[in-house]
mmCIF file of C-alpha atoms and ligand atoms in Angstrom:
data_model
loop_
_atom_site.group_PDB
_atom_site.id
_atom_site.type_symbol
_atom_site.label_atom_id
_atom_site.label_comp_id
_atom_site.label_asym_id
_atom_site.label_seq_id
_atom_site.Cartn_x
_atom_site.Cartn_y
_atom_site.Cartn_z
ATOM 1 C CA UNK A 1 178.941 175.808 39.605
ATOM 2 C CA UNK A 2 180.632 173.204 41.810
ATOM 3 C CA UNK A 3 177.366 171.263 41.892
ATOM 4 C CA UNK A 4 177.223 171.332 38.073
ATOM 5 C CA UNK A 5 180.779 170.042 37.777
ATOM 6 C CA UNK A 6 179.973 167.323 40.318
ATOM 7 C CA UNK A 7 176.893 166.331 38.302
ATOM 8 C CA UNK A 8 178.929 166.089 35.084
ATOM 9 C CA UNK A 9 181.638 163.975 36.779
ATOM 10 C CA UNK A 10 178.895 161.896 38.365
ATOM 11 C CA UNK A 11 177.361 161.223 34.965
ATOM 12 C CA UNK A 12 180.700 160.206 33.443
ATOM 13 C CA UNK A 13 181.498 157.883 36.344
ATOM 14 C CA UNK A 14 178.073 156.357 36.554
ATOM 15 C CA UNK A 15 178.077 152.735 35.540
ATOM 16 C CA UNK A 16 175.125 150.379 35.831
ATOM 17 C CA UNK A 17 174.977 149.110 39.397
ATOM 18 C CA UNK A 18 175.117 145.453 40.378
ATOM 19 C CA UNK A 19 171.571 144.395 41.368
ATOM 20 C CA UNK A 20 172.248 143.885 45.097
ATOM 21 C CA UNK A 21 173.672 147.390 45.478
ATOM 22 C CA UNK A 22 171.027 148.936 43.207
ATOM 23 C CA UNK A 23 168.086 147.422 45.081
ATOM 24 C CA UNK A 24 169.517 148.220 48.490
ATOM 25 C CA UNK A 25 169.385 151.859 47.301
ATOM 26 C CA UNK A 26 166.012 151.555 45.503
ATOM 27 C CA UNK A 27 164.395 149.790 48.512
ATOM 28 C CA UNK A 28 163.699 153.126 50.226
ATOM 29 C CA UNK A 29 161.437 154.341 47.426
ATOM 30 C CA UNK A 30 160.473 151.171 45.506
ATOM 31 C CA UNK A 31 157.003 150.968 47.052
ATOM 32 C CA UNK A 32 156.251 154.586 46.177
ATOM 33 C CA UNK A 33 156.808 154.009 42.428
ATOM 34 C CA UNK A 34 153.678 155.088 40.627
ATOM 35 C CA UNK A 35 152.715 155.834 37.066
ATOM 36 C CA UNK A 36 155.092 153.048 36.023
ATOM 37 C CA UNK A 37 154.339 151.687 32.538
ATOM 38 C CA UNK A 38 156.223 148.431 33.125
ATOM 39 C CA UNK A 39 154.143 147.688 36.239
ATOM 40 C CA UNK A 40 150.939 148.555 34.341
ATOM 41 C CA UNK A 41 151.657 146.277 31.365
ATOM 42 C CA UNK A 42 152.982 143.548 33.637
ATOM 43 C CA UNK A 43 149.712 143.660 35.583
ATOM 44 C CA UNK A 44 147.759 142.841 32.406
ATOM 45 C CA UNK A 45 150.077 139.900 31.767
ATOM 46 C CA UNK A 46 149.748 138.643 35.346
ATOM 47 C CA UNK A 47 145.941 138.921 35.137
ATOM 48 C CA UNK A 48 146.023 136.633 32.144
ATOM 49 C CA UNK A 49 148.639 134.108 33.337
ATOM 50 C CA UNK A 50 147.384 133.804 36.927
ATOM 51 C CA UNK A 51 144.085 132.548 35.479
ATOM 52 C CA UNK A 52 145.962 129.444 34.339
ATOM 53 C CA UNK A 53 147.484 128.802 37.771
ATOM 54 C CA UNK A 54 145.364 127.633 40.655
ATOM 55 C CA UNK A 55 147.140 128.880 43.776
ATOM 56 C CA UNK A 56 144.555 127.886 46.333
ATOM 57 C CA UNK A 57 146.254 126.015 49.227
ATOM 58 C CA UNK A 58 149.513 125.903 47.276
ATOM 59 C CA UNK A 59 153.063 126.416 48.541
ATOM 60 C CA UNK A 60 154.458 129.447 46.725
ATOM 61 C CA UNK A 61 158.025 130.722 46.371
ATOM 62 C CA UNK A 62 158.505 134.331 45.237
ATOM 63 C CA UNK A 63 162.076 134.361 43.861
ATOM 64 C CA UNK A 64 163.427 137.928 43.832
ATOM 65 C CA UNK A 65 160.340 139.012 45.775
ATOM 66 C CA UNK A 66 161.745 142.415 46.685
ATOM 67 C CA UNK A 67 159.285 144.335 48.853
ATOM 68 C CA UNK A 68 156.429 141.952 48.002
ATOM 69 C CA UNK A 69 154.705 144.128 45.399
ATOM 70 C CA UNK A 70 152.606 141.142 44.263
ATOM 71 C CA UNK A 71 151.812 139.685 47.661
ATOM 72 C CA UNK A 72 148.385 141.213 48.156
ATOM 73 C CA UNK A 73 147.341 139.668 44.869
ATOM 74 C CA UNK A 74 149.033 136.344 45.738
ATOM 75 C CA UNK A 75 147.256 136.246 49.099
ATOM 76 C CA UNK A 76 143.908 136.861 47.411
ATOM 77 C CA UNK A 77 144.306 133.392 45.821
ATOM 78 C CA UNK A 78 144.522 131.820 49.335
ATOM 79 C CA UNK A 79 147.812 129.938 49.031
ATOM 80 C CA UNK A 80 148.909 127.696 51.886
ATOM 81 C CA UNK A 81 152.088 129.717 52.368
ATOM 82 C CA UNK A 82 154.304 132.227 50.540
ATOM 83 C CA UNK A 83 158.066 132.154 51.017
ATOM 84 C CA UNK A 84 160.228 135.019 49.780
ATOM 85 C CA UNK A 85 163.850 135.215 48.740
ATOM 86 C CA UNK A 86 166.016 137.948 47.281
ATOM 87 C CA UNK A 87 169.614 139.079 46.993
ATOM 88 C CA UNK A 88 168.868 142.493 48.538
ATOM 89 C CA UNK A 89 168.631 142.461 52.351
ATOM 90 C CA UNK A 90 167.091 145.932 52.297
ATOM 91 C CA UNK A 91 164.278 144.987 49.890
ATOM 92 C CA UNK A 92 163.567 141.988 52.145
ATOM 93 C CA UNK A 93 163.658 144.294 55.180
ATOM 94 C CA UNK A 94 160.759 146.282 53.678
ATOM 95 C CA UNK A 95 158.845 143.070 53.010
ATOM 96 C CA UNK A 96 159.353 141.876 56.582
ATOM 97 C CA UNK A 97 157.842 145.112 57.939
ATOM 98 C CA UNK A 98 154.684 144.408 55.931
ATOM 99 C CA UNK A 99 154.570 140.652 56.653
ATOM 100 C CA UNK A 100 156.503 140.050 59.908
ATOM 101 C CA UNK A 101 155.629 136.355 60.231
ATOM 102 C CA UNK A 102 156.907 135.147 56.868
ATOM 103 C CA UNK A 103 159.920 132.980 55.978
ATOM 104 C CA UNK A 104 162.489 134.828 53.917
ATOM 105 C CA UNK A 105 165.898 133.893 52.552
ATOM 106 C CA UNK A 106 168.726 136.167 51.504
ATOM 107 C CA UNK A 107 170.364 134.678 48.427
ATOM 108 C CA UNK A 108 174.116 134.974 48.767
ATOM 109 C CA UNK A 109 176.839 133.648 46.504
ATOM 110 C CA UNK A 110 174.921 131.384 44.196
ATOM 111 C CA UNK A 111 171.265 130.911 43.476
ATOM 112 C CA UNK A 112 170.631 127.895 45.688
ATOM 113 C CA UNK A 113 168.340 127.940 48.707
ATOM 114 C CA UNK A 114 168.718 125.748 51.812
ATOM 115 C CA UNK A 115 165.428 123.977 51.079
ATOM 116 C CA UNK A 116 164.482 120.416 50.201
ATOM 117 C CA UNK A 117 163.664 119.332 46.623
ATOM 118 C CA UNK A 118 159.951 119.458 45.706
ATOM 119 C CA UNK A 119 159.249 122.166 48.304
ATOM 120 C CA UNK A 120 156.895 124.298 46.193
ATOM 121 C CA UNK A 121 153.843 124.039 43.916
ATOM 122 C CA UNK A 122 154.399 127.421 42.332
ATOM 123 C CA UNK A 123 157.395 129.700 41.760
ATOM 124 C CA UNK A 124 156.850 133.349 40.884
ATOM 125 C CA UNK A 125 159.665 135.580 39.710
ATOM 126 C CA UNK A 126 158.569 139.010 38.515
ATOM 127 C CA UNK A 127 160.918 141.549 36.929
ATOM 128 C CA UNK A 128 164.022 139.594 37.970
ATOM 129 C CA UNK A 129 165.239 137.355 35.111
ATOM 130 C CA UNK A 130 167.315 139.925 33.195
ATOM 131 C CA UNK A 131 169.299 140.686 36.334
ATOM 132 C CA UNK A 132 170.448 137.105 36.659
ATOM 133 C CA UNK A 133 173.735 136.327 34.982
ATOM 134 C CA UNK A 134 173.682 132.531 35.112
ATOM 135 C CA UNK A 135 170.035 131.910 34.233
ATOM 136 C CA UNK A 136 170.574 128.213 33.583
ATOM 137 C CA UNK A 137 171.752 127.695 37.164
ATOM 138 C CA UNK A 138 168.674 129.481 38.519
ATOM 139 C CA UNK A 139 166.284 127.433 36.367
ATOM 140 C CA UNK A 140 167.992 124.250 37.616
ATOM 141 C CA UNK A 141 167.396 125.418 41.186
ATOM 142 C CA UNK A 142 163.748 126.241 40.409
ATOM 143 C CA UNK A 143 163.317 122.824 38.827
ATOM 144 C CA UNK A 144 164.814 121.192 41.932
ATOM 145 C CA UNK A 145 162.520 123.116 44.278
ATOM 146 C CA UNK A 146 159.371 122.599 42.199
ATOM 147 C CA UNK A 147 157.085 119.615 42.708
ATOM 148 C CA UNK A 148 156.105 117.556 39.653
ATOM 149 C CA UNK A 149 152.971 119.189 38.226
ATOM 150 C CA UNK A 150 154.133 122.564 39.601
ATOM 151 C CA UNK A 151 154.294 125.842 37.688
ATOM 152 C CA UNK A 152 156.701 128.745 37.268
ATOM 153 C CA UNK A 153 155.546 132.222 36.283
ATOM 154 C CA UNK A 154 158.138 134.786 35.203
ATOM 155 C CA UNK A 155 157.821 138.336 33.906
ATOM 156 C CA UNK A 156 160.422 140.869 32.936
ATOM 157 C CA UNK A 157 161.529 143.637 30.616
ATOM 158 C CA UNK A 158 161.508 142.190 27.140
ATOM 159 C CA UNK A 159 164.923 141.145 25.741
ATOM 160 C CA UNK A 160 164.061 142.939 22.468
ATOM 161 C CA UNK A 161 163.836 146.316 24.175
ATOM 162 C CA UNK A 162 166.958 145.620 26.253
ATOM 163 C CA UNK A 163 168.891 144.618 23.100
ATOM 164 C CA UNK A 164 167.806 147.894 21.487
ATOM 165 C CA UNK A 165 169.358 149.870 24.358
ATOM 166 C CA UNK A 166 166.443 149.965 26.808
ATOM 167 C CA UNK A 167 167.570 150.286 30.408
ATOM 168 C CA UNK A 168 166.205 149.546 33.861
ATOM 169 C CA UNK A 169 166.528 152.816 35.756
ATOM 170 C CA UNK A 170 165.165 154.535 38.836
ATOM 171 C CA UNK A 171 165.311 158.046 40.233
ATOM 172 C CA UNK A 172 166.412 158.866 43.741
ATOM 173 C CA UNK A 173 167.695 162.105 45.299
ATOM 174 C CA UNK A 174 167.783 163.854 41.909
ATOM 175 C CA UNK A 175 169.912 161.081 40.431
ATOM 176 C CA UNK A 176 169.124 158.439 37.869
ATOM 177 C CA UNK A 177 170.507 154.998 38.675
ATOM 178 C CA UNK A 178 170.756 152.163 36.198
ATOM 179 C CA UNK A 179 170.589 148.498 37.190
ATOM 180 C CA UNK A 180 172.831 146.081 35.306
ATOM 181 C CA UNK A 181 170.943 143.750 32.959
ATOM 182 C CA UNK A 182 171.835 140.526 31.197
ATOM 183 C CA UNK A 183 169.942 139.909 27.973
ATOM 184 C CA UNK A 184 168.250 136.501 27.830
ATOM 185 C CA UNK A 185 166.315 136.115 24.552
ATOM 186 C CA UNK A 186 162.973 134.315 24.753
ATOM 187 C CA UNK A 187 164.468 131.511 22.637
ATOM 188 C CA UNK A 188 167.276 131.027 25.193
ATOM 189 C CA UNK A 189 164.729 130.701 28.015
ATOM 190 C CA UNK A 190 162.689 128.219 25.976
ATOM 191 C CA UNK A 191 165.845 126.208 25.296
ATOM 192 C CA UNK A 192 166.782 126.096 28.989
ATOM 193 C CA UNK A 193 163.258 124.868 29.763
ATOM 194 C CA UNK A 194 163.444 122.271 26.979
ATOM 195 C CA UNK A 195 166.735 120.934 28.351
ATOM 196 C CA UNK A 196 165.188 120.595 31.814
ATOM 197 C CA UNK A 197 162.107 118.927 30.351
ATOM 198 C CA UNK A 198 159.825 121.667 31.655
ATOM 199 C CA UNK A 199 157.302 123.089 29.243
ATOM 200 C CA UNK A 200 156.503 126.698 28.309
ATOM 201 C CA UNK A 201 152.701 126.727 28.242
ATOM 202 C CA UNK A 202 151.994 130.447 28.088
ATOM 203 C CA UNK A 203 153.735 133.492 26.651
ATOM 204 C CA UNK A 204 152.358 137.027 26.754
ATOM 205 C CA UNK A 205 153.988 140.188 25.461
ATOM 206 C CA UNK A 206 152.931 143.840 25.710
ATOM 207 C CA UNK A 207 154.194 146.436 23.244
ATOM 208 C CA UNK A 208 154.964 150.114 23.565
ATOM 209 C CA UNK A 209 152.018 151.351 21.554
ATOM 210 C CA UNK A 210 150.039 154.510 20.984
ATOM 211 C CA UNK A 211 147.972 153.702 24.060
ATOM 212 C CA UNK A 212 151.085 154.377 26.188
ATOM 213 C CA UNK A 213 151.933 157.730 24.615
ATOM 214 C CA UNK A 214 150.401 159.762 27.463
ATOM 215 C CA UNK A 215 152.668 158.027 29.910
ATOM 216 C CA UNK A 216 155.748 159.191 27.967
ATOM 217 C CA UNK A 217 154.296 162.717 27.645
ATOM 218 C CA UNK A 218 153.819 162.945 31.423
ATOM 219 C CA UNK A 219 157.440 161.870 31.904
ATOM 220 C CA UNK A 220 158.714 164.325 29.298
ATOM 221 C CA UNK A 221 160.088 161.327 27.449
ATOM 222 C CA UNK A 222 158.539 161.440 23.985
ATOM 223 C CA UNK A 223 162.017 160.873 22.516
ATOM 224 C CA UNK A 224 162.093 157.501 24.274
ATOM 225 C CA UNK A 225 158.608 156.688 22.977
ATOM 226 C CA UNK A 226 159.747 157.453 19.416
ATOM 227 C CA UNK A 227 162.853 155.305 19.809
ATOM 228 C CA UNK A 228 161.116 152.214 21.195
ATOM 229 C CA UNK A 229 157.588 152.521 19.838
ATOM 230 C CA UNK A 230 156.272 149.216 18.470
ATOM 231 C CA UNK A 231 158.713 147.093 20.472
ATOM 232 C CA UNK A 232 157.624 144.632 23.147
ATOM 233 C CA UNK A 233 158.359 146.177 26.554
ATOM 234 C CA UNK A 234 157.306 143.405 28.947
ATOM 235 C CA UNK A 235 156.791 139.656 28.665
ATOM 236 C CA UNK A 236 155.419 136.964 30.909
ATOM 237 C CA UNK A 237 155.874 133.222 30.655
ATOM 238 C CA UNK A 238 154.116 130.314 32.308
ATOM 239 C CA UNK A 239 156.163 127.137 32.584
ATOM 240 C CA UNK A 240 154.990 123.731 33.779
ATOM 241 C CA UNK A 241 156.871 120.770 35.207
ATOM 242 C CA UNK A 242 155.255 117.629 33.961
ATOM 243 C CA UNK A 243 153.941 115.170 36.498
ATOM 244 C CA UNK A 244 155.404 111.933 35.146
ATOM 245 C CA UNK A 245 153.642 109.957 37.890
ATOM 246 C CA UNK A 246 150.284 110.748 36.241
ATOM 247 C CA UNK A 247 151.465 109.542 32.863
ATOM 248 C CA UNK A 248 150.129 106.001 32.907
HETATM 249 C C1 SAM B 301 162.493 144.991 39.867
HETATM 250 S S1 SAM B 301 162.674 144.201 41.412
HETATM 251 C C2 SAM B 301 161.240 143.162 41.417
HETATM 252 C C3 SAM B 301 160.793 142.850 42.812
HETATM 253 C C4 SAM B 301 159.448 142.107 42.832
HETATM 254 N N1 SAM B 301 159.577 140.789 42.269
HETATM 255 C C5 SAM B 301 158.448 142.921 42.044
HETATM 256 O O1 SAM B 301 157.931 142.414 41.050
HETATM 257 O O2 SAM B 301 158.203 144.064 42.447
HETATM 258 C C6 SAM B 301 163.938 143.000 41.119
HETATM 259 C C7 SAM B 301 164.252 142.209 42.382
HETATM 260 O O3 SAM B 301 165.080 141.108 42.009
HETATM 261 C C8 SAM B 301 166.111 140.971 42.986
HETATM 262 N N2 SAM B 301 167.216 140.281 42.315
HETATM 263 C C9 SAM B 301 168.077 140.776 41.416
HETATM 264 N N3 SAM B 301 168.947 139.812 41.016
HETATM 265 C C10 SAM B 301 168.586 138.695 41.688
HETATM 266 C C11 SAM B 301 169.100 137.374 41.731
HETATM 267 N N4 SAM B 301 170.171 137.004 40.994
HETATM 268 N N5 SAM B 301 168.495 136.479 42.517
HETATM 269 C C12 SAM B 301 167.419 136.831 43.268
HETATM 270 N N6 SAM B 301 166.903 138.074 43.298
HETATM 271 C C13 SAM B 301 167.484 138.988 42.519
HETATM 272 C C14 SAM B 301 166.405 142.402 43.378
HETATM 273 O O4 SAM B 301 167.097 142.503 44.608
HETATM 274 C C15 SAM B 301 165.008 143.002 43.424
HETATM 275 O O5 SAM B 301 164.400 142.880 44.671
#
């Protein structure tokens, strides 16, 4: 009885968590996430967009790298070096256990990193963008860190599904936690890129379609399938910084 009352109060009090706090909690179980539709659809998008990015002997920054979910794949392209950064010390702690020798940075108050301009050939940021409040500031920092001719690859939950009430949640210790999101429409991202004179050269979207219905059945979540069916769930974008030195 007491437990039930506590659960009800818990539910009423539960607000979306700020990302740093949320991921410090999620870090313990993040790598054990399986049967995750977002990861599955995102993988298809990455397969397609990575084909347009040659990472061999490149300097790569993974911005919001978390526990390094994509690092095995990144390493298979033989980059020169991968650097990770994130706001969650505990997610980075997990990454460091897997890759002890790497350089990592904890992002503190603002989005800037103590690194020189033109430090990277490629910036990856997967499933992070909608947790960033001031996206313009972060794109400016990416543009500063990126060499001319470099590329940025982002993926995330689609703004359409977030605008329709979709949430980023995770389960831990019989509780459901929600991470706070900021909705950045695709057009807003394109506009930020346009203002920085960096070009969107690839956009991929994956919808919640009939092929995902079994996933929702397994999760006992057919009501969610019905609500969001037909909407894009995940997107990926490839962005390029022109190399003006090659212009003439
Ligand atoms: C869903 S996880 C994705 C982690 C990893 N990129 C992946 O694809 O598995 C989101 C990550 O973004 C980080 N994050 C959230 N807001 C951020 C911000 N403003 N700047 C940098 N990282 C942030 C979180 O701490 C978390 O590790």
